[in-house]
Coordinates of C-alpha atoms in Angstrom, one line a residue:
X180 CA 0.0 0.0 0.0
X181 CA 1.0 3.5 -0.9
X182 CA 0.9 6.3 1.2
X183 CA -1.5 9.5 0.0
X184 CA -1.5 12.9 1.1
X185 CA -4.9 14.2 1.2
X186 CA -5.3 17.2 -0.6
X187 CA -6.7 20.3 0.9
X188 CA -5.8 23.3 -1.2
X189 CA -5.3 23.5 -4.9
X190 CA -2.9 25.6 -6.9
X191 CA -4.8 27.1 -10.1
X192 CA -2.1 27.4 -12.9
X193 CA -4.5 30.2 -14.9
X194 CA -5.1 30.6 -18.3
X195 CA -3.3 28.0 -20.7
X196 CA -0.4 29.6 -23.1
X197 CA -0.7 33.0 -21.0
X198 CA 2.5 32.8 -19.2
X199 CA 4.2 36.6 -18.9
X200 CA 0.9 37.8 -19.7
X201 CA -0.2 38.4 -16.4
X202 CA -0.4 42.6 -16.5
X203 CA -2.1 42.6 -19.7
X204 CA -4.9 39.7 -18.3
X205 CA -5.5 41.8 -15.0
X206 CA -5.9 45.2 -16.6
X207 CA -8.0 43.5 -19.5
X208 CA -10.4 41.4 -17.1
X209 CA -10.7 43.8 -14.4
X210 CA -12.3 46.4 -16.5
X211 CA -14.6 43.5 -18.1
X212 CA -15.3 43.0 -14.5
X213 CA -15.9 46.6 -13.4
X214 CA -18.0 47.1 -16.1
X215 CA -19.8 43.8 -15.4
X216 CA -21.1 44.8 -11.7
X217 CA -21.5 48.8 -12.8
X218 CA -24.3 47.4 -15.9
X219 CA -26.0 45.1 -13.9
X220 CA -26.5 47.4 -10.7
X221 CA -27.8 50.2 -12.6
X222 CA -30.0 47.9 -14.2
X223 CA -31.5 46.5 -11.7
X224 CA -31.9 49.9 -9.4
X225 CA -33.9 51.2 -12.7
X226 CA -35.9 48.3 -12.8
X227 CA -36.7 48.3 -8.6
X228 CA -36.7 52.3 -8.8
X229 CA -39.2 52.9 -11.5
X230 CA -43.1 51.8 -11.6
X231 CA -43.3 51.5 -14.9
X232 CA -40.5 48.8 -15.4
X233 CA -43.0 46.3 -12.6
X234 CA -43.5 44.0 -15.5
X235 CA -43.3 40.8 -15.9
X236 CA -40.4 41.3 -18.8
X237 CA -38.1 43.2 -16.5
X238 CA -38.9 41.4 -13.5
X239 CA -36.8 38.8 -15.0
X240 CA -34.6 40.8 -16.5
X241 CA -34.1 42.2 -13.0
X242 CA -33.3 38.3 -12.0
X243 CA -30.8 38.0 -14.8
X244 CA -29.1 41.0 -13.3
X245 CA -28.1 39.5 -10.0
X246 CA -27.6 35.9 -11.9
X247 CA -25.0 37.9 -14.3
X248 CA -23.7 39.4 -11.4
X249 CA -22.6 36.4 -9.6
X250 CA -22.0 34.4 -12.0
X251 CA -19.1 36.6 -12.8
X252 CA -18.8 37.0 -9.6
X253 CA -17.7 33.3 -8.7
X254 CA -14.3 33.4 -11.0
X255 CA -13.4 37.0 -11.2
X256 CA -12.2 38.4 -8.2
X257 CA -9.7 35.2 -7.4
X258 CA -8.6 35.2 -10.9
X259 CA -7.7 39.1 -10.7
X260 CA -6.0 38.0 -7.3
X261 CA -3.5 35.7 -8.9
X262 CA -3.2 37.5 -11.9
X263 CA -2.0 40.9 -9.7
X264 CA 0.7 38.0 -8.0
X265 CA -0.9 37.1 -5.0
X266 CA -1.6 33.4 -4.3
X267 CA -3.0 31.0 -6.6
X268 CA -3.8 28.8 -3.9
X269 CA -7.6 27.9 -3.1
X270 CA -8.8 25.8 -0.6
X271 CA -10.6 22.4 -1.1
X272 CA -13.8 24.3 0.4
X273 CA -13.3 27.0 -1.6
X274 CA -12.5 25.1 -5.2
X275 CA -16.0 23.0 -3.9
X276 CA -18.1 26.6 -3.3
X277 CA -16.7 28.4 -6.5
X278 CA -18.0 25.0 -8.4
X279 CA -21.3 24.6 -7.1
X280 CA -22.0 28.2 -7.3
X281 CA -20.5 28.3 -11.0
X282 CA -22.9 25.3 -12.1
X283 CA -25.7 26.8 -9.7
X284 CA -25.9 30.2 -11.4
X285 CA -25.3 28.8 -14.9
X286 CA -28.1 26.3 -15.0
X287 CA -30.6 28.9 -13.0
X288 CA -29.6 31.6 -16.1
X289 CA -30.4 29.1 -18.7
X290 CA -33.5 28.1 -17.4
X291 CA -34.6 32.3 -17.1
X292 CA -33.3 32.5 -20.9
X293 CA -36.3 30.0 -21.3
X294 CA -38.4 31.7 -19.0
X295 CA -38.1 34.9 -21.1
X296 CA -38.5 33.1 -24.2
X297 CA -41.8 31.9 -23.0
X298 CA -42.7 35.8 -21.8
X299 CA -41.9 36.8 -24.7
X300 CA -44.0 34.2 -26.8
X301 CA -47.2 35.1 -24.7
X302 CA -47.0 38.8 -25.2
X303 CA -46.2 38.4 -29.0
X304 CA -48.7 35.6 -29.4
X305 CA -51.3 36.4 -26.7
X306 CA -51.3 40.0 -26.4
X307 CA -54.9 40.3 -24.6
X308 CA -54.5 37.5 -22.5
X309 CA -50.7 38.4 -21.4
X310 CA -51.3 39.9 -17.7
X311 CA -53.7 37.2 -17.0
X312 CA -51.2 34.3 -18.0
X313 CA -48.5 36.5 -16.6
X314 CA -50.3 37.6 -13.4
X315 CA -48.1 38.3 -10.1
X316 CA -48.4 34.8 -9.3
X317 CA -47.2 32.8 -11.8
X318 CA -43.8 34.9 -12.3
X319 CA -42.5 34.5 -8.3
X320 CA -43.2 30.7 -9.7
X321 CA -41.6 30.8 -12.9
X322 CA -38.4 32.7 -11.0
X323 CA -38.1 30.5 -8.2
X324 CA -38.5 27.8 -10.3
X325 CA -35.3 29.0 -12.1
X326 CA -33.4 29.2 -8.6
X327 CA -34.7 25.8 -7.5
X328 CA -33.8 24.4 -10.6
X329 CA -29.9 25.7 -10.7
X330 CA -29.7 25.0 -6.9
X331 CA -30.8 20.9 -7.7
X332 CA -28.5 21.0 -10.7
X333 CA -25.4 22.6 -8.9
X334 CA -26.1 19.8 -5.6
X335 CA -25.4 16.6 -8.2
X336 CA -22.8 18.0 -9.5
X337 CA -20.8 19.2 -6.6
X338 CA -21.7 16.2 -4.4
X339 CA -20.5 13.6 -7.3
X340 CA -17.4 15.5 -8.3
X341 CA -16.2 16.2 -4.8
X342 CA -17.1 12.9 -3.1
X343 CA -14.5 10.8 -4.7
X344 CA -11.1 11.3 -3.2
X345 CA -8.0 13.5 -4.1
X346 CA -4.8 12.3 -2.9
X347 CA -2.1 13.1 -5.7
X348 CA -1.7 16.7 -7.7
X349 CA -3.5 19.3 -6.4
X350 CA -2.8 21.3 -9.8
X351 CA -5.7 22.5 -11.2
X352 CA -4.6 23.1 -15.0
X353 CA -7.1 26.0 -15.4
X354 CA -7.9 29.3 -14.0
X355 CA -10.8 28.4 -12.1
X356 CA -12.6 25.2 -10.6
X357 CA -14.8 23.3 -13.3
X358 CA -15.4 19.5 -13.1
X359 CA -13.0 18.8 -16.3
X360 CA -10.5 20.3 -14.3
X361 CA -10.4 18.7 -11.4
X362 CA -11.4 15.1 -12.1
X363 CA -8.3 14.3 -13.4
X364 CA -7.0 15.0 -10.1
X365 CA -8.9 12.1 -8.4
X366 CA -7.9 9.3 -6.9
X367 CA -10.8 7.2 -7.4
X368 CA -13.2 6.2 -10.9
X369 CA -14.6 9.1 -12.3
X370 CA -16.5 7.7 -14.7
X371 CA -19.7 8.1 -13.1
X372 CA -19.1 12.0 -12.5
X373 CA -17.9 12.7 -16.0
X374 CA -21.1 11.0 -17.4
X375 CA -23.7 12.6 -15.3
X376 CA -21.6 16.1 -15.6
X377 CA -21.5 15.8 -19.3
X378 CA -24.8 14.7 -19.6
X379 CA -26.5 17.0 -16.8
X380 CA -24.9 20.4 -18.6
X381 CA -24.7 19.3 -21.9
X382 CA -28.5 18.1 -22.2
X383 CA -29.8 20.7 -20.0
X384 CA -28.2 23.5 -22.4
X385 CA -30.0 21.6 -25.1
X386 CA -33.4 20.8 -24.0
X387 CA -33.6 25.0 -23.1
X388 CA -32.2 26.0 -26.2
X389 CA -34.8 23.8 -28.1
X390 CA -37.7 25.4 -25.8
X391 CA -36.7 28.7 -26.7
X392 CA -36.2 27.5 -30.5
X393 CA -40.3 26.7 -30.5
X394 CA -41.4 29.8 -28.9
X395 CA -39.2 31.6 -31.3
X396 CA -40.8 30.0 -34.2
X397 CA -44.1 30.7 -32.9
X398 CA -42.9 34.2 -32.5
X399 CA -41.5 34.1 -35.4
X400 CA -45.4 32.9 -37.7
X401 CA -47.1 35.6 -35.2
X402 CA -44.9 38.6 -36.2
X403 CA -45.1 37.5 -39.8
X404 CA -49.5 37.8 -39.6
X405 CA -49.1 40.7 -38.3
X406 CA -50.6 43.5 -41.2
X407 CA -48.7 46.7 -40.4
X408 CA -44.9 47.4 -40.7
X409 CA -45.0 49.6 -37.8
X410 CA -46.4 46.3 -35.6
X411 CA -43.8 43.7 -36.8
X412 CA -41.2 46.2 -35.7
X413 CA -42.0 46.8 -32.4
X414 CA -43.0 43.2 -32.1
X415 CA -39.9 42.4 -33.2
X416 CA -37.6 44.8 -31.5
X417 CA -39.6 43.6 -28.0
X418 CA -37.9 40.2 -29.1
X419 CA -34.5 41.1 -30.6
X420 CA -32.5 41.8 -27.3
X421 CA -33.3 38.4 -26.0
X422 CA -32.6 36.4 -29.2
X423 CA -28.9 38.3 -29.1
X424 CA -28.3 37.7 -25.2
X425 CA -29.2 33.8 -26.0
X426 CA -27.1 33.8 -28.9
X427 CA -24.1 35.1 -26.6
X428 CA -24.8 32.9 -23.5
X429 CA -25.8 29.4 -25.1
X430 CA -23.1 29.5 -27.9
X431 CA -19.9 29.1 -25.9
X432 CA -21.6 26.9 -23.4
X433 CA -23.1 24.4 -26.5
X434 CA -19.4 24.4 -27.9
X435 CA -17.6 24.1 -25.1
X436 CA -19.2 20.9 -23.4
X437 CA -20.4 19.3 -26.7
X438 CA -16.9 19.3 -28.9
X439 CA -15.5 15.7 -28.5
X440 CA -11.8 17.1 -27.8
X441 CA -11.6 21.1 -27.5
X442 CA -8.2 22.4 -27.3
X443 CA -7.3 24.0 -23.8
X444 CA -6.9 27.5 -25.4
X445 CA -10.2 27.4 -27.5
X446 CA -11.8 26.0 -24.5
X447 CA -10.5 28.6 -22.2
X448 CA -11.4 31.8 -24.7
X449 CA -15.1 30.1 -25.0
X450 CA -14.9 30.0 -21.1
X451 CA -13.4 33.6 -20.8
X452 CA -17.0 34.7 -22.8
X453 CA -19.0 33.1 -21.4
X454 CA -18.5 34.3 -17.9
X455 CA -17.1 37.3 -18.1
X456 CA -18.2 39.2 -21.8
X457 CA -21.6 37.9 -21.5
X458 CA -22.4 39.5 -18.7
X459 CA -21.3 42.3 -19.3
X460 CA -22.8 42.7 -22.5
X461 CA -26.7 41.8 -21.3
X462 CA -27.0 45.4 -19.7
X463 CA -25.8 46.6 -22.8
X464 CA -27.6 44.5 -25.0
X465 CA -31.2 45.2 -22.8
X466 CA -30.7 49.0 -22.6
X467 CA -29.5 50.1 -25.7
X468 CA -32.4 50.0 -27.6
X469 CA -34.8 50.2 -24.8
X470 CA -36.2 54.0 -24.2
X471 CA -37.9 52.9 -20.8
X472 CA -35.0 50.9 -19.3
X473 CA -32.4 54.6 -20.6
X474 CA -35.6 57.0 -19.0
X475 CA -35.6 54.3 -15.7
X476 CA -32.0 55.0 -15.1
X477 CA -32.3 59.1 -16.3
X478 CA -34.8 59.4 -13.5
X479 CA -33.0 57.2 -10.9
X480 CA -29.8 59.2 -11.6
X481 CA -30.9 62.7 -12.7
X482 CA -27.6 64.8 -13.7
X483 CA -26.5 66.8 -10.1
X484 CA -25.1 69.4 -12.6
X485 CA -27.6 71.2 -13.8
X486 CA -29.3 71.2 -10.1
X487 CA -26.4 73.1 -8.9
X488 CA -26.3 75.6 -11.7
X489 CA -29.5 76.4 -10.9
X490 CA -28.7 77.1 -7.7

């Protein structure tokens, strides 16, 4: 018999093929990252602060604020630690909360993207019978549903990738904790894990992106009934900032679990968009082109200058 050494911190060796890289990285990622939480607060204090955004549409879109938010939230701030040259050590706890709340978040944001997609097919599809299948009951459901959901998702995960033991290298060849990191690290089979991993994410991603697929194409026969150009624009404007956020959240995570053998780089520059561009783009992509969410957050942050001139 061998002895082991059980392990109780990793090392995480960053980025692959970024070595001497490190300044550029933190400088780059910490303004993705500033610019990450800065969207996503001011969307969701013009969303709480202003009646007329107490809709069913931005009531998730408040949600996906606070899942954007941590989601980047779970990898950022200890990447940007290492990358300024502090340690890259994190403890067996830690790598165990960063995965489970990684996965957690993830799988609750796909699920709203469905959610959305389903709003969004009712008030194109169903326009006089929106607020009654909408009402202020069924969208607490439909939320918590999301949270539940991720929270279920993120338990199997963790609790079959972090049961097994780890008694060898505790280098994590990646800059953050993911199961195709860290299983190779194990001690024990980790065939079971990689199956149900593989098959929890990958299949989950699917069966939402197929839901939202069908109530796009019903959106997509409404819009094209509808008589007047001036209606299938606004229809479809109401519509086009979700189909762009999906396209930008369920692309990397599709490719990145579903290629047979991704290269490490590829698969870490998927990664890198996935949770750090993405979520900083949604505020973007959800206010741009929206006059109530840019008059919410005129109103909640009126200009001090041109109170003080005139006083």
């Amino acid at each position: 018999m061998r002895n082991h050494t059980v392990v109780t911190e990793y090392i995480l060796l960053g980025i692959p093929e970024t070595e001497g890289l490190e300044t550029v990285l933190f400088a780059l990622f910490s303004s993705l990252y500033l610019c990450t939480v800065l969207g996503n607060v001011l969307i969701f204090m013009a969303i709480i602060s202003s009646s007329r955004l107490h809709t069913p549409m931005y009531f998730f879109l408040a949600n996906l604020s606070i899942f954007d938010l941590g989601f980047s939230s779970t990898t950022a701030p200890k990447m940007l630690s290492y990358l300024s040259g502090l340690s890259q050590g994190i403890s067996f706890q830690g790598c165990a909360t960063q995965l489970f709340f990684y996965h957690f978040l993830g799988c609750a944001e796909c699920l709203l993207y469905t959610v959305m997609a389903y709003d969004h097919f009712v008030a194109i599809c169903f326009p006089l019978r929106y607020m009654v299948i909408m009402n202020h009951r069924v969208c607490p459901i439909l939320a918590t549903g999301t949270w539940m959901g991720g929270c279920i998702h993120a338990i199997i995960l963790t609790s079959l990738t972090f049961q097994l033991s780890y008694c060898g290298s505790n280098k994590v060849n990646y800059y953050f904790c993911d199961i195709p990191a860290i299983l190779p690290l194990a001690c024990g089979d980790t065939s079971l894990a990689q199956r149900v991993g593989f098959t929890n994410v990958g299949l989950l991603s699917l069966i939402c992106f197929f839901l939202i697929l069908v109530s796009y194409t019903r959106i997509g026969i409404a819009i094209s009934k509808i008589r007047s150009a001036e209606g299938r624009q606004r229809a479809f404007s109401t519509c086009s900032a979700h189909m762009t956020a999906i396209l930008c959240a369920y692309g990397p995570v599709i490719i990145i679990y579903l290629q047979p053998n991704p290269s490490a780089l590829l698969g870490a520059i998927i990664q890198i968009l996935n949770n750090h561009v993405t979520p900083m783009l949604n505020p973007l992509i959800y206010s741009l082109r929206n006059q109530d969410v840019k008059s919410a957050l005129r109103n909640a942050f009126p200009r001090r200058g041109f109170a003080l001139k005139k006083n």
